mmCIF file of C-alpha atoms in Angstrom:
data_model
loop_
_atom_site.group_PDB
_atom_site.id
_atom_site.type_symbol
_atom_site.label_atom_id
_atom_site.label_comp_id
_atom_site.label_asym_id
_atom_site.label_seq_id
_atom_site.Cartn_x
_atom_site.Cartn_y
_atom_site.Cartn_z
ATOM 1 C CA ALA A 1 5.867 -40.335 51.334
ATOM 2 C CA ILE A 2 4.968 -42.437 48.320
ATOM 3 C CA GLU A 3 1.334 -41.349 48.614
ATOM 4 C CA SER A 4 2.415 -37.767 48.880
ATOM 5 C CA ALA A 5 4.614 -38.129 45.801
ATOM 6 C CA GLY A 6 1.672 -39.653 43.930
ATOM 7 C CA GLN A 7 -0.532 -36.735 44.892
ATOM 8 C CA VAL A 8 2.126 -34.257 43.770
ATOM 9 C CA ASP A 9 2.442 -36.159 40.495
ATOM 10 C CA GLN A 10 -1.351 -36.062 39.991
ATOM 11 C CA THR A 11 -1.430 -32.363 40.842
ATOM 12 C CA ARG A 12 1.366 -31.733 38.347
ATOM 13 C CA GLN A 13 -0.403 -33.760 35.694
ATOM 14 C CA ALA A 14 -3.639 -31.867 36.321
ATOM 15 C CA ALA A 15 -1.782 -28.527 36.048
ATOM 16 C CA ILE A 16 -0.088 -29.630 32.818
ATOM 17 C CA LYS A 17 -3.413 -30.894 31.409
ATOM 18 C CA SER A 18 -5.017 -27.566 32.307
ATOM 19 C CA LYS A 19 -2.227 -25.686 30.532
ATOM 20 C CA ILE A 20 -2.581 -27.939 27.478
ATOM 21 C CA ASP A 21 -6.352 -27.380 27.447
ATOM 22 C CA ASP A 22 -5.845 -23.608 27.717
ATOM 23 C CA ALA A 23 -3.269 -23.715 24.903
ATOM 24 C CA GLU A 24 -5.597 -25.756 22.680
ATOM 25 C CA LYS A 25 -8.432 -23.286 23.321
ATOM 26 C CA GLY A 26 -6.048 -20.442 22.430
ATOM 27 C CA ILE A 27 -4.981 -22.218 19.251
ATOM 28 C CA LYS A 28 -8.627 -22.815 18.290
ATOM 29 C CA ARG A 29 -9.431 -19.134 18.907
ATOM 30 C CA LEU A 30 -6.464 -18.054 16.778
ATOM 31 C CA GLU A 31 -7.408 -20.461 13.981
ATOM 32 C CA ASP A 32 -10.964 -19.098 13.974
ATOM 33 C CA GLU A 33 -9.620 -15.551 13.909
ATOM 34 C CA ARG A 34 -7.281 -16.456 11.030
ATOM 35 C CA LYS A 35 -10.173 -17.976 9.059
ATOM 36 C CA ALA A 36 -12.262 -14.840 9.580
ATOM 37 C CA MET A 37 -9.375 -12.589 8.513
ATOM 38 C CA THR A 38 -8.675 -14.751 5.446
ATOM 39 C CA LYS A 39 -12.348 -14.545 4.474
ATOM 40 C CA GLU A 40 -12.302 -10.767 4.907
ATOM 41 C CA ILE A 41 -9.096 -10.427 2.846
ATOM 42 C CA ASP A 42 -10.573 -12.566 0.055
ATOM 43 C CA GLY A 43 -13.655 -10.346 0.005
ATOM 44 C CA LEU A 44 -11.521 -7.205 -0.142
ATOM 45 C CA LYS A 45 -9.419 -8.666 -2.973
ATOM 46 C CA LYS A 46 -12.587 -9.356 -4.959
ATOM 47 C CA LYS A 47 -13.809 -5.805 -4.357
ATOM 48 C CA ARG A 48 -10.416 -4.403 -5.391
ATOM 49 C CA THR A 49 -10.451 -6.439 -8.585
ATOM 50 C CA SER A 50 -14.009 -5.373 -9.280
ATOM 51 C CA LYS A 51 -13.151 -1.690 -8.676
ATOM 52 C CA GLY A 52 -10.052 -2.034 -10.860
ATOM 53 C CA GLU A 53 -12.141 -3.467 -13.678
ATOM 54 C CA GLN A 54 -14.635 -0.627 -13.284
ATOM 55 C CA ILE A 55 -11.853 1.959 -13.478
ATOM 56 C CA THR A 56 -10.402 0.282 -16.579
ATOM 57 C CA ASN A 57 -13.821 0.272 -18.242
ATOM 58 C CA ILE A 58 -14.387 3.932 -17.386
ATOM 59 C CA LYS A 59 -10.967 4.869 -18.771
ATOM 60 C CA LYS A 60 -11.657 2.962 -21.978
ATOM 61 C CA ALA A 61 -15.043 4.620 -22.354
ATOM 62 C CA ARG A 62 -13.598 8.090 -21.750
ATOM 63 C CA LYS A 63 -10.915 7.575 -24.386
ATOM 64 C CA LEU A 64 -13.495 6.478 -26.952
ATOM 65 C CA ASP A 65 -15.781 9.427 -26.357
ATOM 66 C CA ALA A 66 -15.398 11.940 -29.183
ATOM 67 C CA ASN A 67 -15.797 14.780 -26.658
ATOM 68 C CA SER A 68 -13.302 13.450 -24.106
ATOM 69 C CA LEU A 69 -10.221 15.400 -23.027
ATOM 70 C CA TYR A 70 -8.091 12.488 -24.199
ATOM 71 C CA THR A 71 -9.544 12.716 -27.698
ATOM 72 C CA GLY A 72 -9.292 16.526 -27.731
ATOM 73 C CA ILE A 73 -5.610 16.450 -26.834
ATOM 74 C CA ASP A 74 -5.041 13.638 -29.317
ATOM 75 C CA ASN A 75 -6.648 15.793 -32.037
ATOM 76 C CA ILE A 76 -4.281 18.676 -31.216
ATOM 77 C CA LEU A 77 -1.295 16.318 -31.448
ATOM 78 C CA GLN A 78 -2.529 14.929 -34.763
ATOM 79 C CA GLU A 79 -2.638 18.457 -36.211
ATOM 80 C CA PHE A 80 1.143 18.413 -35.779
ATOM 81 C CA SER A 81 1.387 14.907 -37.317
ATOM 82 C CA ILE A 82 1.991 13.376 -33.900
ATOM 83 C CA VAL A 83 0.361 9.972 -33.678
ATOM 84 C CA ARG A 84 0.295 7.752 -30.635
ATOM 85 C CA ALA A 85 1.615 4.291 -31.400
ATOM 86 C CA GLU A 86 -1.148 1.786 -30.702
ATOM 87 C CA TYR A 87 1.416 -0.987 -30.378
ATOM 88 C CA HIS A 88 2.959 0.951 -27.468
ATOM 89 C CA GLY A 89 -0.318 1.441 -25.615
ATOM 90 C CA GLY A 90 -0.769 4.955 -26.955
ATOM 91 C CA ASP A 91 2.722 6.136 -26.042
ATOM 92 C CA LEU A 92 4.641 8.524 -28.241
ATOM 93 C CA THR A 93 7.679 7.093 -29.978
ATOM 94 C CA GLY A 94 10.840 8.334 -31.663
ATOM 95 C CA VAL A 95 10.053 10.799 -34.426
ATOM 96 C CA HIS A 96 6.754 11.858 -32.813
ATOM 97 C CA ILE A 97 8.540 12.832 -29.617
ATOM 98 C CA LYS A 98 10.992 14.911 -31.652
ATOM 99 C CA ILE A 99 8.100 16.697 -33.381
ATOM 100 C CA PHE A 100 6.459 17.304 -30.002
ATOM 101 C CA MET A 101 9.687 18.712 -28.555
ATOM 102 C CA ALA A 102 10.305 20.951 -31.576
ATOM 103 C CA ASN A 103 6.780 22.400 -31.309
ATOM 104 C CA ALA A 104 6.340 22.180 -27.532
ATOM 105 C CA LYS A 105 5.590 25.847 -26.988
ATOM 106 C CA GLU A 106 2.758 26.003 -29.533
ATOM 107 C CA ILE A 107 1.369 22.527 -28.731
ATOM 108 C CA MET A 108 1.299 23.118 -24.980
ATOM 109 C CA SER A 109 -0.269 26.528 -25.514
ATOM 110 C CA ARG A 110 -3.054 24.882 -27.552
ATOM 111 C CA ILE A 111 -3.504 22.115 -24.987
ATOM 112 C CA ARG A 112 -3.577 24.673 -22.149
ATOM 113 C CA ASP A 113 -6.287 26.684 -23.937
ATOM 114 C CA TYR A 114 -8.268 23.536 -24.746
ATOM 115 C CA LEU A 115 -8.146 22.256 -21.154
ATOM 116 C CA THR A 116 -9.028 25.668 -19.714
ATOM 117 C CA LYS A 117 -12.058 25.950 -22.029
ATOM 118 C CA SER A 118 -13.084 22.400 -21.066
ATOM 119 C CA LEU A 119 -13.250 23.098 -17.325
ATOM 120 C CA HIS A 120 -16.548 22.338 -15.647
ATOM 121 C CA ASP A 121 -18.007 23.233 -12.244
ATOM 122 C CA ASP A 122 -17.170 19.967 -10.510
ATOM 123 C CA SER A 123 -13.537 19.922 -11.688
ATOM 124 C CA ASP A 124 -10.730 19.875 -9.135
ATOM 125 C CA GLU A 125 -8.573 21.875 -11.523
ATOM 126 C CA THR A 126 -8.440 25.628 -12.015
ATOM 127 C CA PRO A 127 -7.187 27.719 -14.919
ATOM 128 C CA ASP A 128 -4.060 28.453 -12.850
ATOM 129 C CA SER A 129 -3.374 24.795 -12.064
ATOM 130 C CA ILE A 130 -3.777 23.893 -15.744
ATOM 131 C CA LYS A 131 -1.449 26.728 -16.722
ATOM 132 C CA ASP A 132 1.158 25.565 -14.175
ATOM 133 C CA VAL A 133 1.111 21.941 -15.336
ATOM 134 C CA CYS A 134 1.197 22.855 -19.028
ATOM 135 C CA ASN A 135 4.058 25.290 -18.456
ATOM 136 C CA ASN A 136 5.991 22.616 -16.547
ATOM 137 C CA VAL A 137 5.502 20.124 -19.373
ATOM 138 C CA GLU A 138 6.483 22.729 -21.938
ATOM 139 C CA ASN A 139 9.674 23.525 -20.011
ATOM 140 C CA LEU A 140 10.555 19.839 -19.832
ATOM 141 C CA LEU A 141 10.068 19.381 -23.561
ATOM 142 C CA VAL A 142 11.990 22.466 -24.720
#
């Protein structure tokens, strides 16, 4: 009976060791998978940052271009003495918003005409979509 108990104990130990080995292999596989995923995430973060920097640079370049839509709209606003505050990232402030609201109908009409004339073949916008957006903005400002 003692021999039999010893064999059972050895069988149990072998089964437990096998389970431990399987668990360690599973842990190793999961750690390897985690490392691969972490590496992939780091690569994607770098790409995202790089793409974000590219977008920022493109936006800056478009705003500086004398023929850009941004500059064209800014010129229309300046004709009404509306100046974007550089210290607010180009946002309109106080008195300039009041001027914009008081002249919304004429300003938005000018912007609508300017944007419609600036359409090009590869634009996603249409004269109707520009008209709709400009009318919505006008209605919000009046």
